[in-house]
Every structure is written in C-alpha cells, then in structure tokens.
mmCIF file of C-alpha atoms and ligand atoms in Angstrom:
data_model
loop_
_atom_site.group_PDB
_atom_site.id
_atom_site.type_symbol
_atom_site.label_atom_id
_atom_site.label_comp_id
_atom_site.label_asym_id
_atom_site.label_seq_id
_atom_site.Cartn_x
_atom_site.Cartn_y
_atom_site.Cartn_z
ATOM 1 C CA MET A 114 -39.279 29.808 -7.652
ATOM 2 C CA SER A 115 -35.947 29.121 -5.989
ATOM 3 C CA ARG A 116 -33.756 26.550 -7.698
ATOM 4 C CA SER A 117 -32.218 23.678 -5.780
ATOM 5 C CA ILE A 118 -28.668 24.285 -4.661
ATOM 6 C CA ILE A 119 -25.740 23.195 -6.818
ATOM 7 C CA PRO A 120 -23.220 22.198 -4.161
ATOM 8 C CA PHE A 121 -19.469 22.542 -4.487
ATOM 9 C CA ASN A 122 -19.149 18.789 -3.953
ATOM 10 C CA ARG A 123 -21.558 15.845 -3.750
ATOM 11 C CA SER A 124 -20.360 12.321 -3.164
ATOM 12 C CA SER A 125 -21.816 9.547 -5.295
ATOM 13 C CA THR A 126 -21.474 5.828 -5.829
ATOM 14 C CA ILE A 127 -20.212 4.141 -8.965
ATOM 15 C CA GLY A 128 -21.999 0.799 -8.616
ATOM 16 C CA LYS A 129 -20.604 -1.949 -6.449
ATOM 17 C CA GLU A 130 -20.060 -0.035 -3.164
ATOM 18 C CA PHE A 131 -23.163 -1.501 -1.485
ATOM 19 C CA GLN A 132 -22.404 -5.053 -2.630
ATOM 20 C CA TYR A 133 -18.796 -4.921 -1.419
ATOM 21 C CA ILE A 134 -19.735 -3.401 1.939
ATOM 22 C CA ALA A 135 -22.372 -6.135 2.360
ATOM 23 C CA GLU A 136 -19.657 -8.733 1.643
ATOM 24 C CA THR A 137 -17.434 -7.426 4.457
ATOM 25 C CA LEU A 138 -20.398 -7.489 6.847
ATOM 26 C CA LEU A 139 -21.450 -11.011 5.830
ATOM 27 C CA VAL A 140 -17.911 -12.382 6.172
ATOM 28 C CA GLY A 141 -17.705 -10.607 9.529
ATOM 29 C CA GLN A 142 -14.276 -9.090 8.990
ATOM 30 C CA ILE A 143 -14.439 -5.344 9.191
ATOM 31 C CA ALA A 144 -11.142 -4.384 10.875
ATOM 32 C CA GLY A 145 -8.084 -3.231 8.926
ATOM 33 C CA ASP A 146 -6.012 -5.217 6.430
ATOM 34 C CA GLN A 147 -8.824 -7.607 5.469
ATOM 35 C CA THR A 148 -9.883 -8.669 1.955
ATOM 36 C CA PHE A 149 -10.804 -5.259 0.504
ATOM 37 C CA THR A 150 -7.817 -3.431 1.969
ATOM 38 C CA LYS A 151 -5.601 -6.055 0.322
ATOM 39 C CA ARG A 152 -7.473 -5.680 -2.960
ATOM 40 C CA CYS A 153 -7.005 -1.899 -2.839
ATOM 41 C CA HIS A 154 -3.284 -2.343 -2.113
ATOM 42 C CA ALA A 155 -2.878 -4.710 -5.064
ATOM 43 C CA LEU A 156 -4.813 -2.413 -7.406
ATOM 44 C CA LEU A 157 -2.827 0.686 -6.403
ATOM 45 C CA GLU A 158 0.490 -1.160 -6.649
ATOM 46 C CA GLU A 159 -0.366 -2.577 -10.047
ATOM 47 C CA ARG A 160 -1.874 0.570 -11.543
ATOM 48 C CA LEU A 161 0.843 2.925 -10.281
ATOM 49 C CA GLY A 162 3.761 0.507 -10.429
ATOM 50 C CA VAL A 163 4.751 1.211 -6.802
ATOM 51 C CA PRO A 164 6.464 -1.500 -4.721
ATOM 52 C CA LYS A 165 4.076 -0.943 -1.784
ATOM 53 C CA ALA A 166 0.808 0.896 -1.150
ATOM 54 C CA LEU A 167 -0.682 0.995 2.349
ATOM 55 C CA LEU A 168 -4.187 2.335 2.946
ATOM 56 C CA THR A 169 -4.418 4.808 5.813
ATOM 57 C CA THR A 170 -7.218 6.607 7.605
ATOM 58 C CA SER A 171 -6.402 9.815 5.695
ATOM 59 C CA CYS A 172 -3.787 11.566 3.600
ATOM 60 C CA THR A 173 -2.994 13.525 6.768
ATOM 61 C CA HIS A 174 -2.034 10.273 8.497
ATOM 62 C CA ALA A 175 -0.036 9.070 5.496
ATOM 63 C CA LEU A 176 1.913 12.346 5.700
ATOM 64 C CA GLU A 177 2.481 11.784 9.425
ATOM 65 C CA MET A 178 3.864 8.366 8.550
ATOM 66 C CA THR A 179 6.324 9.939 6.092
ATOM 67 C CA ALA A 180 7.591 12.256 8.852
ATOM 68 C CA LEU A 181 8.120 9.251 11.156
ATOM 69 C CA LEU A 182 9.781 7.220 8.391
ATOM 70 C CA LEU A 183 12.203 10.047 7.628
ATOM 71 C CA ASP A 184 12.998 10.334 11.366
ATOM 72 C CA ILE A 185 12.278 14.046 11.357
ATOM 73 C CA GLN A 186 13.652 15.539 14.587
ATOM 74 C CA PRO A 187 13.126 18.873 16.383
ATOM 75 C CA GLY A 188 15.052 21.570 14.556
ATOM 76 C CA ASP A 189 15.093 19.800 11.185
ATOM 77 C CA GLU A 190 13.835 21.969 8.339
ATOM 78 C CA VAL A 191 11.182 20.824 5.884
ATOM 79 C CA ILE A 192 10.438 22.904 2.793
ATOM 80 C CA LEU A 193 6.900 22.925 1.381
ATOM 81 C CA PRO A 194 4.622 25.292 -0.520
ATOM 82 C CA SER A 195 2.752 27.869 1.526
ATOM 83 C CA PHE A 196 -0.251 27.343 -0.761
ATOM 84 C CA THR A 197 -1.340 23.944 0.574
ATOM 85 C CA PHE A 198 -3.564 22.258 3.118
ATOM 86 C CA VAL A 199 -2.438 22.449 6.764
ATOM 87 C CA SER A 200 -1.729 18.700 6.912
ATOM 88 C CA THR A 201 1.211 18.986 4.499
ATOM 89 C CA ALA A 202 2.942 21.139 7.123
ATOM 90 C CA ASN A 203 1.378 19.846 10.319
ATOM 91 C CA ALA A 204 2.642 16.284 9.808
ATOM 92 C CA PHE A 205 6.207 17.589 10.060
ATOM 93 C CA ALA A 206 5.500 20.286 12.678
ATOM 94 C CA LEU A 207 4.203 17.466 14.917
ATOM 95 C CA ARG A 208 7.725 16.009 14.931
ATOM 96 C CA GLY A 209 9.202 19.393 15.866
ATOM 97 C CA ALA A 210 10.397 20.361 12.400
ATOM 98 C CA LYS A 211 10.786 23.969 11.362
ATOM 99 C CA ILE A 212 8.523 24.556 8.379
ATOM 100 C CA VAL A 213 10.120 26.582 5.588
ATOM 101 C CA PHE A 214 7.563 28.034 3.201
ATOM 102 C CA ALA A 215 8.186 28.148 -0.533
ATOM 103 C CA ASP A 216 6.167 30.286 -2.918
ATOM 104 C CA VAL A 217 4.288 28.760 -5.852
ATOM 105 C CA ARG A 218 4.338 29.450 -9.582
ATOM 106 C CA ALA A 219 1.627 31.788 -10.832
ATOM 107 C CA ASP A 220 0.746 29.527 -13.778
ATOM 108 C CA THR A 221 0.490 25.997 -12.318
ATOM 109 C CA ILE A 222 0.163 26.990 -8.626
ATOM 110 C CA ASN A 223 2.861 24.441 -7.829
ATOM 111 C CA LEU A 224 6.029 24.921 -5.778
ATOM 112 C CA ASP A 225 8.205 27.367 -7.714
ATOM 113 C CA GLU A 226 11.258 25.328 -8.638
ATOM 114 C CA THR A 227 13.227 28.496 -9.461
ATOM 115 C CA LYS A 228 12.964 29.619 -5.829
ATOM 116 C CA LEU A 229 13.645 26.259 -4.182
ATOM 117 C CA GLU A 230 17.431 26.016 -3.960
ATOM 118 C CA ARG A 231 17.865 29.267 -2.016
ATOM 119 C CA LEU A 232 15.675 27.810 0.789
ATOM 120 C CA ILE A 233 17.850 24.727 1.281
ATOM 121 C CA THR A 234 20.227 24.803 4.271
ATOM 122 C CA PRO A 235 22.343 22.135 5.995
ATOM 123 C CA LYS A 236 19.322 21.572 8.283
ATOM 124 C CA THR A 237 16.930 20.736 5.424
ATOM 125 C CA LYS A 238 15.692 17.155 5.812
ATOM 126 C CA ALA A 239 12.969 16.951 3.162
ATOM 127 C CA VAL A 240 11.114 18.836 0.439
ATOM 128 C CA VAL A 241 7.388 18.191 0.145
ATOM 129 C CA VAL A 242 5.706 18.982 -3.163
ATOM 130 C CA VAL A 243 1.974 19.206 -3.849
ATOM 131 C CA HIS A 244 0.696 18.550 -7.369
ATOM 132 C CA TYR A 245 -2.000 21.216 -7.146
ATOM 133 C CA ALA A 246 -5.299 20.267 -8.796
ATOM 134 C CA GLY A 247 -3.610 17.052 -9.985
ATOM 135 C CA VAL A 248 -1.208 18.883 -12.339
ATOM 136 C CA ALA A 249 2.427 17.868 -11.786
ATOM 137 C CA CYS A 250 5.143 20.124 -10.386
ATOM 138 C CA GLU A 251 8.244 20.686 -12.547
ATOM 139 C CA MET A 252 9.682 17.465 -11.126
ATOM 140 C CA ASP A 253 12.894 17.063 -13.166
ATOM 141 C CA THR A 254 14.208 20.368 -11.846
ATOM 142 C CA ILE A 255 12.987 19.731 -8.282
ATOM 143 C CA LEU A 256 14.433 16.197 -8.206
ATOM 144 C CA ALA A 257 17.792 17.404 -9.581
ATOM 145 C CA ILE A 258 18.076 20.170 -6.957
ATOM 146 C CA CYS A 259 17.118 17.770 -4.165
ATOM 147 C CA ALA A 260 19.480 15.045 -5.396
ATOM 148 C CA LYS A 261 22.324 17.586 -5.380
ATOM 149 C CA HIS A 262 21.575 18.414 -1.719
ATOM 150 C CA LYS A 263 20.667 14.800 -0.779
ATOM 151 C CA ASN A 264 17.138 15.764 0.271
ATOM 152 C CA PRO A 265 14.279 13.304 -0.241
ATOM 153 C CA VAL A 266 11.268 14.606 -2.183
ATOM 154 C CA ILE A 267 7.894 13.657 -0.749
ATOM 155 C CA GLU A 268 4.901 13.950 -3.080
ATOM 156 C CA ASP A 269 1.720 15.056 -1.340
ATOM 157 C CA ASN A 270 -0.448 13.761 -4.161
ATOM 158 C CA ALA A 271 -3.783 14.324 -2.407
ATOM 159 C CA HIS A 272 -5.257 15.734 -5.641
ATOM 160 C CA GLY A 273 -3.442 13.817 -8.329
ATOM 161 C CA PHE A 274 -4.096 10.071 -8.335
ATOM 162 C CA LEU A 275 -3.667 8.915 -11.975
ATOM 163 C CA GLY A 276 -1.981 12.145 -13.016
ATOM 164 C CA THR A 277 1.329 11.865 -14.891
ATOM 165 C CA TYR A 278 4.556 13.808 -15.439
ATOM 166 C CA LYS A 279 6.471 13.037 -18.653
ATOM 167 C CA GLY A 280 4.595 9.737 -18.802
ATOM 168 C CA LYS A 281 5.427 8.738 -15.205
ATOM 169 C CA MET A 282 2.671 8.276 -12.650
ATOM 170 C CA LEU A 283 2.462 10.905 -9.909
ATOM 171 C CA GLY A 284 3.288 9.286 -6.595
ATOM 172 C CA THR A 285 6.213 7.321 -8.036
ATOM 173 C CA LEU A 286 8.797 10.083 -8.303
ATOM 174 C CA GLY A 287 10.275 10.213 -4.782
ATOM 175 C CA PRO A 288 10.837 7.671 -1.995
ATOM 176 C CA LEU A 289 7.399 8.303 -0.445
ATOM 177 C CA ALA A 290 4.093 9.769 -1.624
ATOM 178 C CA THR A 291 0.587 10.134 -0.252
ATOM 179 C CA LEU A 292 -2.951 10.019 -1.637
ATOM 180 C CA SER A 293 -6.268 11.282 -0.259
ATOM 181 C CA PHE A 294 -9.612 9.535 -0.579
ATOM 182 C CA HIS A 295 -11.525 12.243 1.279
ATOM 183 C CA GLU A 296 -15.072 12.953 0.117
ATOM 184 C CA THR A 297 -13.933 15.875 -2.061
ATOM 185 C CA LYS A 298 -11.477 13.775 -4.097
ATOM 186 C CA ASN A 299 -12.037 11.987 -7.444
ATOM 187 C CA PHE A 300 -12.061 8.603 -5.667
ATOM 188 C CA THR A 301 -13.363 8.414 -2.151
ATOM 189 C CA CYS A 302 -14.497 6.395 0.822
ATOM 190 C CA GLY A 303 -15.482 9.444 2.871
ATOM 191 C CA GLU A 304 -12.248 9.655 4.823
ATOM 192 C CA GLY A 305 -9.180 7.704 3.718
ATOM 193 C CA GLY A 306 -5.736 7.874 2.206
ATOM 194 C CA SER A 307 -2.714 5.885 1.185
ATOM 195 C CA LEU A 308 1.004 5.900 1.691
ATOM 196 C CA LEU A 309 2.937 4.926 -1.440
ATOM 197 C CA ILE A 310 6.410 3.550 -0.779
ATOM 198 C CA ASN A 311 8.892 3.615 -3.638
ATOM 199 C CA ASP A 312 11.996 3.095 -1.492
ATOM 200 C CA LYS A 313 11.791 -0.626 -0.713
ATOM 201 C CA GLY A 314 14.067 -0.120 2.303
ATOM 202 C CA LEU A 315 11.233 1.763 4.039
ATOM 203 C CA ILE A 316 8.490 -0.856 3.581
ATOM 204 C CA GLU A 317 9.013 -2.944 6.691
ATOM 205 C CA ARG A 318 9.253 0.050 9.011
ATOM 206 C CA ALA A 319 6.165 1.615 7.377
ATOM 207 C CA GLU A 320 4.178 -1.537 8.178
ATOM 208 C CA ILE A 321 5.360 -1.338 11.793
ATOM 209 C CA ILE A 322 4.543 2.374 12.161
ATOM 210 C CA ARG A 323 1.079 1.777 10.700
ATOM 211 C CA GLU A 324 0.467 -1.102 13.151
ATOM 212 C CA LYS A 325 1.007 0.853 16.401
ATOM 213 C CA GLY A 326 4.758 0.257 16.395
ATOM 214 C CA THR A 327 4.381 -3.531 16.390
ATOM 215 C CA ASN A 328 5.592 -6.195 13.960
ATOM 216 C CA ARG A 329 2.028 -7.500 13.568
ATOM 217 C CA SER A 330 2.222 -7.556 9.747
ATOM 218 C CA ARG A 331 5.227 -9.924 9.916
ATOM 219 C CA PHE A 332 3.310 -12.080 12.428
ATOM 220 C CA PHE A 333 0.318 -12.389 10.066
ATOM 221 C CA ARG A 334 2.672 -13.396 7.260
ATOM 222 C CA GLY A 335 4.094 -16.112 9.544
ATOM 223 C CA GLN A 336 7.539 -14.457 9.616
ATOM 224 C CA VAL A 337 7.619 -14.249 13.451
ATOM 225 C CA ASP A 338 5.767 -16.490 15.913
ATOM 226 C CA LYS A 339 4.528 -13.671 18.142
ATOM 227 C CA TYR A 340 4.215 -9.957 17.653
ATOM 228 C CA THR A 341 5.551 -7.282 19.920
ATOM 229 C CA TRP A 342 6.309 -3.566 20.304
ATOM 230 C CA VAL A 343 9.397 -2.797 18.186
ATOM 231 C CA ASP A 344 9.239 0.919 17.227
ATOM 232 C CA VAL A 345 7.124 4.055 17.525
ATOM 233 C CA GLY A 346 3.876 4.050 15.593
ATOM 234 C CA SER A 347 0.170 4.646 15.723
ATOM 235 C CA SER A 348 -3.098 3.211 14.438
ATOM 236 C CA TYR A 349 -3.238 4.219 10.782
ATOM 237 C CA LEU A 350 -5.322 1.326 9.401
ATOM 238 C CA ILE A 351 -8.616 1.932 7.672
ATOM 239 C CA SER A 352 -11.648 -0.291 8.356
ATOM 240 C CA ASP A 353 -12.336 -2.865 5.629
ATOM 241 C CA VAL A 354 -15.861 -1.412 5.333
ATOM 242 C CA LEU A 355 -14.347 1.795 3.967
ATOM 243 C CA ALA A 356 -11.832 -0.149 1.886
ATOM 244 C CA ALA A 357 -14.796 -2.016 0.314
ATOM 245 C CA PHE A 358 -16.366 1.323 -0.684
ATOM 246 C CA LEU A 359 -13.033 2.560 -1.997
ATOM 247 C CA PHE A 360 -12.333 -0.607 -3.988
ATOM 248 C CA ALA A 361 -15.570 -0.138 -5.937
ATOM 249 C CA GLN A 362 -14.523 3.434 -6.748
ATOM 250 C CA LEU A 363 -11.009 2.400 -7.786
ATOM 251 C CA GLU A 364 -12.394 -0.360 -9.998
ATOM 252 C CA GLY A 365 -14.597 2.253 -11.681
ATOM 253 C CA ARG A 366 -11.669 4.600 -12.256
ATOM 254 C CA GLU A 367 -11.973 4.759 -16.049
ATOM 255 C CA ILE A 368 -15.653 5.763 -15.860
ATOM 256 C CA ILE A 369 -14.998 8.294 -13.096
ATOM 257 C CA GLN A 370 -12.063 9.873 -14.916
ATOM 258 C CA ALA A 371 -13.948 10.009 -18.228
ATOM 259 C CA LYS A 372 -16.801 11.891 -16.508
ATOM 260 C CA ARG A 373 -14.410 14.271 -14.803
ATOM 261 C CA ARG A 374 -12.479 14.866 -18.014
ATOM 262 C CA SER A 375 -15.649 15.896 -19.815
ATOM 263 C CA ILE A 376 -16.728 18.186 -16.956
ATOM 264 C CA TRP A 377 -13.291 19.836 -16.882
ATOM 265 C CA GLN A 378 -13.184 20.274 -20.656
ATOM 266 C CA ARG A 379 -16.709 21.688 -20.799
ATOM 267 C CA TYR A 380 -15.816 24.312 -18.182
ATOM 268 C CA ASP A 381 -12.606 25.149 -20.000
ATOM 269 C CA GLU A 382 -14.190 25.497 -23.433
ATOM 270 C CA ALA A 383 -17.126 27.512 -22.125
ATOM 271 C CA LEU A 384 -15.229 29.887 -19.852
ATOM 272 C CA ARG A 385 -11.929 30.636 -21.595
ATOM 273 C CA GLY A 386 -13.320 33.489 -23.748
ATOM 274 C CA TRP A 387 -15.163 35.123 -20.834
ATOM 275 C CA ALA A 388 -12.071 34.741 -18.626
ATOM 276 C CA LYS A 389 -9.847 36.513 -21.148
ATOM 277 C CA GLU A 390 -12.278 39.434 -21.407
ATOM 278 C CA GLN A 391 -12.551 39.762 -17.641
ATOM 279 C CA GLY A 392 -8.845 39.375 -16.826
ATOM 280 C CA VAL A 393 -9.455 36.031 -15.104
ATOM 281 C CA GLN A 394 -6.813 33.259 -15.125
ATOM 282 C CA VAL A 395 -7.890 29.695 -15.968
ATOM 283 C CA PRO A 396 -5.922 26.500 -15.173
ATOM 284 C CA HIS A 397 -2.676 25.894 -17.051
ATOM 285 C CA VAL A 398 -1.629 22.318 -17.797
ATOM 286 C CA PRO A 399 1.964 22.105 -19.138
ATOM 287 C CA LYS A 400 2.277 19.754 -22.112
ATOM 288 C CA GLU A 401 4.408 17.264 -20.159
ATOM 289 C CA CYS A 402 1.634 16.826 -17.564
ATOM 290 C CA GLY A 403 -1.278 14.406 -17.837
ATOM 291 C CA GLN A 404 -3.651 16.008 -15.360
ATOM 292 C CA ALA A 405 -5.937 14.154 -12.934
ATOM 293 C CA TYR A 406 -9.043 16.291 -13.643
ATOM 294 C CA HIS A 407 -9.432 17.057 -9.965
ATOM 295 C CA MET A 408 -10.505 20.685 -10.015
ATOM 296 C CA TYR A 409 -11.593 23.631 -12.127
ATOM 297 C CA TYR A 410 -10.523 26.934 -10.640
ATOM 298 C CA LEU A 411 -10.473 30.592 -11.649
ATOM 299 C CA VAL A 412 -7.996 33.205 -10.436
ATOM 300 C CA MET A 413 -9.921 36.458 -10.213
ATOM 301 C CA PRO A 414 -8.236 39.856 -10.698
ATOM 302 C CA SER A 415 -8.758 40.901 -7.044
ATOM 303 C CA LEU A 416 -10.200 39.839 -3.698
ATOM 304 C CA ALA A 417 -13.196 42.125 -4.370
ATOM 305 C CA ALA A 418 -13.779 40.366 -7.713
ATOM 306 C CA ARG A 419 -13.621 36.943 -6.065
ATOM 307 C CA THR A 420 -16.001 37.977 -3.287
ATOM 308 C CA GLY A 421 -18.283 39.429 -5.971
ATOM 309 C CA LEU A 422 -18.284 36.252 -8.089
ATOM 310 C CA ILE A 423 -18.919 33.955 -5.101
ATOM 311 C CA ALA A 424 -21.835 36.201 -3.996
ATOM 312 C CA HIS A 425 -23.182 36.413 -7.568
ATOM 313 C CA LEU A 426 -23.198 32.597 -7.822
ATOM 314 C CA LYS A 427 -24.704 32.202 -4.347
ATOM 315 C CA GLU A 428 -27.655 34.359 -5.412
ATOM 316 C CA GLN A 429 -28.265 31.669 -8.031
ATOM 317 C CA ASN A 430 -27.890 28.856 -5.472
ATOM 318 C CA ILE A 431 -24.481 27.863 -6.809
ATOM 319 C CA LEU A 432 -21.789 27.182 -4.239
ATOM 320 C CA ALA A 433 -18.290 28.101 -5.379
ATOM 321 C CA VAL A 434 -15.545 28.156 -2.777
ATOM 322 C CA PHE A 435 -12.089 29.609 -2.252
ATOM 323 C CA HIS A 436 -9.141 27.449 -1.289
ATOM 324 C CA TYR A 437 -6.042 27.550 0.907
ATOM 325 C CA GLN A 438 -5.147 30.589 2.973
ATOM 326 C CA SER A 439 -1.398 31.325 2.966
ATOM 327 C CA LEU A 440 0.130 28.987 5.542
ATOM 328 C CA HIS A 441 3.058 31.329 6.221
ATOM 329 C CA LEU A 442 0.580 33.986 7.397
ATOM 330 C CA SER A 443 -1.455 31.656 9.637
ATOM 331 C CA ASP A 444 -0.933 31.780 13.425
ATOM 332 C CA MET A 445 1.281 28.688 13.221
ATOM 333 C CA GLY A 446 3.058 29.891 10.087
ATOM 334 C CA ARG A 447 4.009 33.150 11.813
ATOM 335 C CA LYS A 448 5.563 31.098 14.637
ATOM 336 C CA PHE A 449 7.916 29.699 11.982
ATOM 337 C CA GLY A 450 8.807 33.264 10.986
ATOM 338 C CA GLY A 451 6.289 33.736 8.172
ATOM 339 C CA LYS A 452 5.442 37.350 7.319
ATOM 340 C CA ALA A 453 3.543 39.287 4.664
ATOM 341 C CA GLY A 454 5.472 39.535 1.421
ATOM 342 C CA ASP A 455 7.425 36.260 1.877
ATOM 343 C CA CYS A 456 5.372 34.392 -0.723
ATOM 344 C CA PRO A 457 3.655 37.021 -2.908
ATOM 345 C CA VAL A 458 2.103 34.609 -5.412
ATOM 346 C CA THR A 459 0.607 32.494 -2.620
ATOM 347 C CA GLU A 460 -0.768 35.617 -0.932
ATOM 348 C CA ARG A 461 -2.490 36.710 -4.144
ATOM 349 C CA LEU A 462 -3.933 33.240 -4.805
ATOM 350 C CA SER A 463 -5.269 33.020 -1.247
ATOM 351 C CA ASP A 464 -7.287 36.144 -2.048
ATOM 352 C CA CYS A 465 -8.211 35.515 -5.653
ATOM 353 C CA LEU A 466 -8.650 31.775 -6.385
ATOM 354 C CA VAL A 467 -12.145 30.302 -6.558
ATOM 355 C CA ARG A 468 -13.125 26.674 -7.243
ATOM 356 C CA LEU A 469 -16.254 25.839 -9.233
ATOM 357 C CA PRO A 470 -18.644 22.983 -8.351
ATOM 358 C CA PHE A 471 -17.116 19.746 -9.648
ATOM 359 C CA PHE A 472 -18.241 16.239 -8.710
ATOM 360 C CA ASN A 473 -18.516 12.846 -10.376
ATOM 361 C CA ASP A 474 -22.269 12.800 -10.967
ATOM 362 C CA MET A 475 -22.636 16.449 -11.955
ATOM 363 C CA THR A 476 -25.222 16.671 -14.701
ATOM 364 C CA VAL A 477 -24.843 18.655 -17.912
ATOM 365 C CA GLN A 478 -27.801 20.799 -16.801
ATOM 366 C CA GLU A 479 -26.139 21.585 -13.483
ATOM 367 C CA GLN A 480 -22.925 22.484 -15.228
ATOM 368 C CA GLU A 481 -24.717 24.683 -17.758
ATOM 369 C CA LEU A 482 -26.247 26.651 -14.876
ATOM 370 C CA VAL A 483 -22.812 27.153 -13.313
ATOM 371 C CA ILE A 484 -21.376 28.245 -16.676
ATOM 372 C CA GLU A 485 -24.257 30.691 -17.225
ATOM 373 C CA GLY A 486 -23.841 32.009 -13.690
ATOM 374 C CA VAL A 487 -20.106 32.576 -14.072
ATOM 375 C CA SER A 488 -20.292 34.084 -17.558
ATOM 376 C CA SER A 489 -22.962 36.554 -16.499
ATOM 377 C CA TRP A 490 -20.550 38.038 -13.949
ATOM 378 C CA ARG A 491 -18.778 41.212 -15.001
ATOM 379 C CA SER A 492 -16.045 43.119 -13.173
ATOM 380 C CA GLN A 493 -17.286 46.554 -12.113
HETATM 381 C C1 PLP B 1070 -2.733 19.000 -0.648
HETATM 382 C C2 PLP B 1070 -3.472 18.281 0.444
HETATM 383 N N1 PLP B 1070 -2.796 17.468 1.260
HETATM 384 C C3 PLP B 1070 -3.401 16.774 2.241
HETATM 385 C C4 PLP B 1070 -4.762 16.870 2.445
HETATM 386 C C5 PLP B 1070 -5.398 16.083 3.558
HETATM 387 O O1 PLP B 1070 -6.169 15.040 3.075
HETATM 388 P P1 PLP B 1070 -7.065 14.159 4.068
HETATM 389 O O2 PLP B 1070 -8.352 14.902 4.253
HETATM 390 O O3 PLP B 1070 -7.250 12.846 3.349
HETATM 391 O O4 PLP B 1070 -6.312 13.989 5.331
HETATM 392 C C6 PLP B 1070 -5.520 17.697 1.616
HETATM 393 C C7 PLP B 1070 -6.974 17.803 1.798
HETATM 394 O O5 PLP B 1070 -7.735 18.134 0.968
HETATM 395 C C8 PLP B 1070 -4.863 18.427 0.594
HETATM 396 O O6 PLP B 1070 -5.540 19.268 -0.214
#
C-alpha cells in the first residue's frame, strides 16, 4: 500500500486566522494599512525593538524598497552572497547595480566575512547579508569592515525572524532589513514580507516609496491637508486580509517556535551519528547565534549522493528538496562576470545541499518516517 506523501512544506493555521479574516470582512476594510496591518507593525516593532516596520507584499518587494531608499544608481556595486535567492540580487539589478558575488562559509553557509573586504571598491554602495536558515552571519566582523568603508549593511532576513546574534535580534543590525512571510517561512500569510527600518532618517521616505511615491501616509496622519506625488515609488502594501492571517501567526509565535525547535532538535539528535558515518555535514550554529529554527539541511558528499538521497526518499513518498543554484553561474550572474570557480563553496553547496521536510504541524510520526528514510540511505 502506498503511503501518503510527506511534503517538503505544508502551511497550517495556528488558531485565530479565520476569526481575524472574518473581522476584516465584517468591518469592510480590506485594503492596506488597516487595523491588522497596524497591529502587525506594532507587534514587529515591539518584539524586535525596531523604530519602524512596514508590511510589504513580499520580501522581494521589501528588498526593492531598500534599493530605492539607498538611491542605488546604474554602475553602483552591491556585494551579496552567491548562495541566495534571486530576489536578494534582483532588487539591486533592477536599479542598474552591478552585482558582486561573495562566497559563503562552508560551516554556516553565510557570507564569508574573511573574503568580504577584497570585494569592496570605491563603487561599492551596499553589502547585503543573508542569515541562512535563520543562523546569523559573523556580524561584528562584517559591520566593522563595512563601517570602515562607509557601506551600509542590509540584512536579508527572509529566514531568520526571531533569530539573534550575541543577544541582538536579527533585522536590527544595519539601517534596513527585510523579512519574508512566504508560505515556506516559519510565520506566513501565503505571500508577504516586511521592511524593517532602523535608520530613523529613512522612515518618511520609506512610507512614500511604499505608497506609490505619494505622501499619503502623512495625509492620513493629518500632517498635510492633501496628498500628492512627491517621489518615485510603487504599490508595496499588503491587503489587510493577509495581515489578519499574519497577525494570528505572529501572536502564536511562541507556540510555532517551540514546535519548530523540537522538530529541528529531533532531526539533529537522530541524524548526527548517521551523518558522521556517511560523511554528511549537518547544520552548524555558532554559540553566539540564537537560531530561528527555519530549516534542517544536509550537505551530501557529492551531487551523485544528493541525487541518490532525494530519489531514495521519493521512493518512500518523502519530498526533500535542494536549494539555491549559484547565482554567479546563472544567465544573469554571468552577465555580471560570474564564472566557474569564483565561489567554490557556493558551487559545492548548490550541488550537495538538501533540505528535509519541515513545517509547523509536522507530526512525530511523519518526522520518524523521514528520519528512517534518511538513515537507511548509504553512500555506494
Ligand atoms: C534569502 C531570501 N531572500 C528573499 C526571498 C524572497 O522572499 P519572498 O518570497 O517573500 O519575496 C527568499 C525566498 O525564499 C529568500 O530565501
């Protein structure tokens, strides 16, 4: 008898999503910046200690807002890890920036701080870091290098809401940071994101950019008597229906994180011994990092081993997936001069990393099946 599929991801509700969505419908206010968007802003600002959080339609759009806020111009250089999602780069490429690809560390899979400074030139306008799997980059070193060269550090914190570095919340370490609330993230509303603004001098312009280049936010606060077109911008507001869903998830953050912590720890305890025997790398969390329990991944010894493990799990109806393909070797990356050998660690991870099923309502039985499936795999 064939077993039902264990997906890589399955979205679930925490409790009050339906009630809150019903409230927005009953009140009849479902556009952006209504009650639930404001509640989400207040919760994010309070929990993270950021001066301003603005919900956006996605993390991609929040990243686009950072590129506009930094006034990135054609020819400016932006340094970011090659092992990341396209949006980290695309947001800046859209403004005409030259993307400069940095390699990542083999242990944390985060931008390799020891290779950063040599990439900085007089044209560098920003460094974007990604806290992969919600484990912080080596931020003290990165921030010191960037301060020396007067480059802002943008945190693409798509994976790491509630993660910490030396006790500080991720998303609070540079002038701007972004979050993702896509379906695959710990907290979701299907599609959504947030811009976090730590540099208070950028708040007013961020509100304008998010409101199609108008000063509508000031108008609603009664600070101007009519609103008008004052800058470039776009429509980055999320519907209050989605904000209602998200608010329920954010309110349930302790429950969600406790579940994810136990899933992560169960994988780690069960698979460490097998991984050592098979020459497989498991996630490394430096002691100064409080991780966000976003992902459990394995780095297999070769592409053939990864293909073999994914196929082995698929035979048992378990869907494990690989992750980013080296951006510097993509069609767009090559246009920025990327070539094989530029980022060797990234190239190996693109071939060898596999992510195991991991979602908020994963049952112990489901996880046991994944663990059995993985530990029954042997390299040839
Ligand atoms: C590191 C990183 N940045 C940005 C994004 C884009 O997020 P969104 O789907 O919310 O636009 C992702 C997507 O998973 C991501 O992994």
